[in-house]
Every structure is written in structure tokens, then in C-alpha cells.
Amino acid sequence: MADEQSVTVAARTMDEARRKAAYQLGVDANEVELRVAGARRGGLLGLGAPDIVVEAWKAAPNEPAGAPHSQAEIAANVLVAPVQPAPAELPPSEAAPLVPTRPRWLVWSEAGDCMFRTSGRGVILSEVEDAVADWPFDEYFGDGLRAAITQANNANVMIGRIAPPPDLTAETTFFLKIPTDAMSAWAVPGHQPFDHVMNAAELLAALAQKGVTYGIDRQAIQALDGHKLTRPTCVARGFDGSPSRDSAVEFLFPDEDPDVVLRPLIRDDGSVDYRDLIRLHTVPSGTVLGHYLPATAGEPRRDVLNRETPNKMGTQIPPHRFAGPNVALASNGVDYIASKAGRPLREKGRIEVLEVYAIQGDVDFSTGNVDFKGEVYVGGDVKPGFTVRASGSVQVGGLVDEANIEAGRDVLIQGGISGHGHSSIVCGGELSARFIDSAEVVAEKDIMVASQIVRGTISSRGRVTVLGRGSIVGGRVKAARGIICNSSGSASGVPTSLEIDWLQLVKAGDDVSRFLSAAVVIRGDAFAGTTITVNGAKFPLRESMRGVQFSGADRGVSLVQLH
């Protein structure tokens, strides 16, 4: 370790440690050398992420040297990563977050050799690769670039090769490179004397000699006029054409997500208003719902040599294929018209209309059980022993009282569910209810409850949320994406199970990142008797806690105190 003053800091990451040490030492973050001295556990009860204990000191200076051209020329023509000045020293209470500086790095080309150099550590590989990504390489040496960044020894390293023409001589100041697809033309540095600058007329003449007549970038050529060429510069670019389009439908009604999802209005204060619902979009019979769009061929591709390549015609799909149930194709072969009143939907690229069956009163002996292919609206209650089945959504204005509901889409129950152990609710979309009491509920998507869940058996492939000061008391609540409530269990210790389980949903090749943030969040009291389970790992609460979050960990359940 150097003899300079050293400090010891603790942080979650090495980058954070470097910033803290730089502030204490009064130097740029890029000048700090680090050595890990140990680690210690942090957070509530020592269950949080570990802090790294790092010893830091100011490193000996190591400046870039030996540039291929003068610094003024490089500043004008070669990509240089910026160096930021050290921040002003402020008291800890007023100091802004320190921004680490980055070392200088250079990329340039000469006679087809593409070069890189840096003398400072910490160069970001992706930034260098982005800077040269469009260069017309014939060979690219990625391993050499990564090694040069790692070693940072101020050596000139070849990172690629642009093959020069066979007649390249020591007097050739630049040459034109046209890739095999002829979709671009590049001015590439040759053997350039120290005092040589580019001439726009010379560039244009070289393009004409090569037969480049289309897509000439005169602005780029003018920008080079009178300046030194130190890196490959694109001076002409072809037109890729526009894509072809298969036959499709122009929809003339709003998409159902998120504007027409069946749910109550949530006010700014978190309360719920079941009297002001987000209404379903419905249409009368005869409404034009869409237009048929025949397949088209895109604009042809054109390269810098002005050669045209036509695009293929898109796939022609007969118009009637886009007309789903209760939708007719008009005699003009273009308009799609609702043949029945109902709710229009976009279903697998087609237009469908789900009929709406409205019952102004209760579902009871006067109506019998309801089994309908479409949407169902019940203005009153669903009485004990009755069942409502619908292929679409179900909306109940009153109470579901010891009754059953099966819906292919969303379910909204304004009066709540009073099951007494005899209610079953199954829906293929979201479910919203004022409360759930002693009922079994299964939802394909999110479940939202306004007040409380009591002794329920709840399962969701999305998230379960009890709004406001709502509670979950007794029973079992299981969700894949998370559970949120104000309190769980009760002061008397009623057994309450809250489970996160997404492993059963993951299939080979699935992206699991959307599940990793799943957590049980209890904003208020988590009473003793509550058991948290995350993917099979259990965490029983032996004593009450307040304001906690539980999520998965490598060997069980992680507990974090909410602030």
C-alpha cells in the first residue's frame, strides 16, 4: 500500500466505497485505490445485505502519454472519454453525491489499423464498443480490446482491421471502404502527414470514381473539409427500405387495457368508490368496429451504388378471417360491423363482440342460475345457492351471498363476498370486491379488496392488495406477484397464512425477473400467529412486529423493516 493517508469506510458496493473514500480523502474517485478488509452484516436483526469494509488511499498519478497526434488534433477528431473535475468540498450535510471521474481513452485508425489506448483503469468496455460499433471492420479483435482495458498500460493496441486497397502507398492519405452489402461508404485514414487536412472536392471525386451516387452525406463531407481525418467516417449511406405489411385490421374502438378493465375508482387518498366505476365500452348493433387493411409491399432497398432491391409483398389474409363472433364483414369488403349489441374486443388479431346480459334485480328463483356467453351485469345480489357463469366479465352491484361465480374475464363485486364457507369465485382476469368473508377465490390476475379478507382461501397468479387500513385475518392468502395489506392476523393470535409462490408458474425459458420483486408487505401490525411462506420457506411470527416486508432469500425468507 502507498504511504499516503488511508481511510476505512463501509458500504454496500465497491463503487459506493470508492465515492465515500474519495470524499474523505479530498480527491477524485478515480484516484482512489481500494483493498477489502472484511464485511459486516447490516439491517434489522442483522438480516440485511452485508456492508463491505474497505481500506482506501490515494494512488500514485498515472497520466496518459504518447498520443499518436497532437492533443489539439485528437480533441477535434478522436473520441475521448470526458474527465470531470473534482467536486467542491462541502460539509457532509450539504455535499452533493460525488460523481466518479473516468480515465481518458482514445480510438483512431491509420492505413486500416484501428487502434486503442488508455492509461487509466475503469474504462467501460461498452462505451468503447459503442464508439466503434459502426466502423466497417473486416476483422475485429474484441479480446485485445478487453485486455487493453484491463491492463491500462498506455500501449497502443490494435482492436480491428479495415483492409486497405492493394494500391495503398505511403502517399495515400485516405481510401474509401464500401462494405460487401454496399449500404454505406466510408472515408478511412491512410498514411497521413502531420499537416495534412481533408478536402471536400477530393472526397466527392473519390466517391464518383467508385460509382457512389446515392445517399451521399454532404454535411459529413463538409464537416471533414479542412480537418484531419483520424477515424473512419461514413460519407454515404443507402436506404434500407420500409417493411412490408401483412393483412391486418384497423381497430376503431379503444383497447380494453387499461381503459376498460372492470374495477372501481381509487381516489387519491387510497379509498375506493364503487359508485363511480370505470365503465365497459359497449356498442349497439350496426356499429363499424374496424377496417380491413390489405397486405402491402414496402419501399425497395437502395444501396450507395444506386442499385434497387424490391421488397416482397406481405402475406395476404382473407378479410373474413378477422371477423369473430357477432361481427360481420360489410359488402364493401372493408368495414367490420357489430351484428349484435355488446362489448367489442381484440382477440388474437380479430374483432369479437361479447353480448351483455343485464339483470336489474337479484339472481334468485325468478332468474335461476345464469350461464351466458358474454358479459353479465347483476344489479342486485346473487342469492344463496345460485351460480353465475359467463365467458366474459361479471359485475355484481350487491352481495354475493353463499353463491358461486365463474367468469372468463374480470369480476367486480360492489357489495363484497359473504361466503360462510359456501362461496366459490373463479375468474380469468382481475377480481375486485369490497370485502371477502369465508370464501374461496381463484383469480388469474390481480385481486383487489377495499376493506378486509377474513378466513378466506385466496389464490392469485398476480398480486393480492387490501387497500387503505385493510387487514387479512385468518385463512390462507397465496399470490405469485406479492401480497400487500395494512395488518395481518389479530391480537388474539388467529392463525393467518400469507404465501408467495411463483416457482410453480415458471417454465423452462421463462424470464423470472418479473417475479423476483415479489414480497409480502405489511404496513402496520403483523400479529403473532401470522406465517409467511416464500416458495416453500416458512417464517412464523412468534411475536408481533410492525411495518415489515418479507421476500425470498438464498436460504429462506428475508425480513426488512419498512421506514
XYZ file of C-alpha atoms in Angstrom, residues 75 82 111 131 134 160 250 290 452 516 521 541:
12
model
C -9.727 16.769 -29.413
C -14.540 13.081 -20.589
C -3.803 2.711 -43.017
C -17.904 4.232 -30.234
C -20.432 1.132 -36.905
C -9.514 -4.208 -35.552
C -57.505 -1.052 -38.170
C -62.783 -1.699 -37.855
C -60.602 -6.861 4.591
C -38.006 -11.547 -8.127
C -45.680 -6.070 2.639
C -44.123 -14.800 13.646
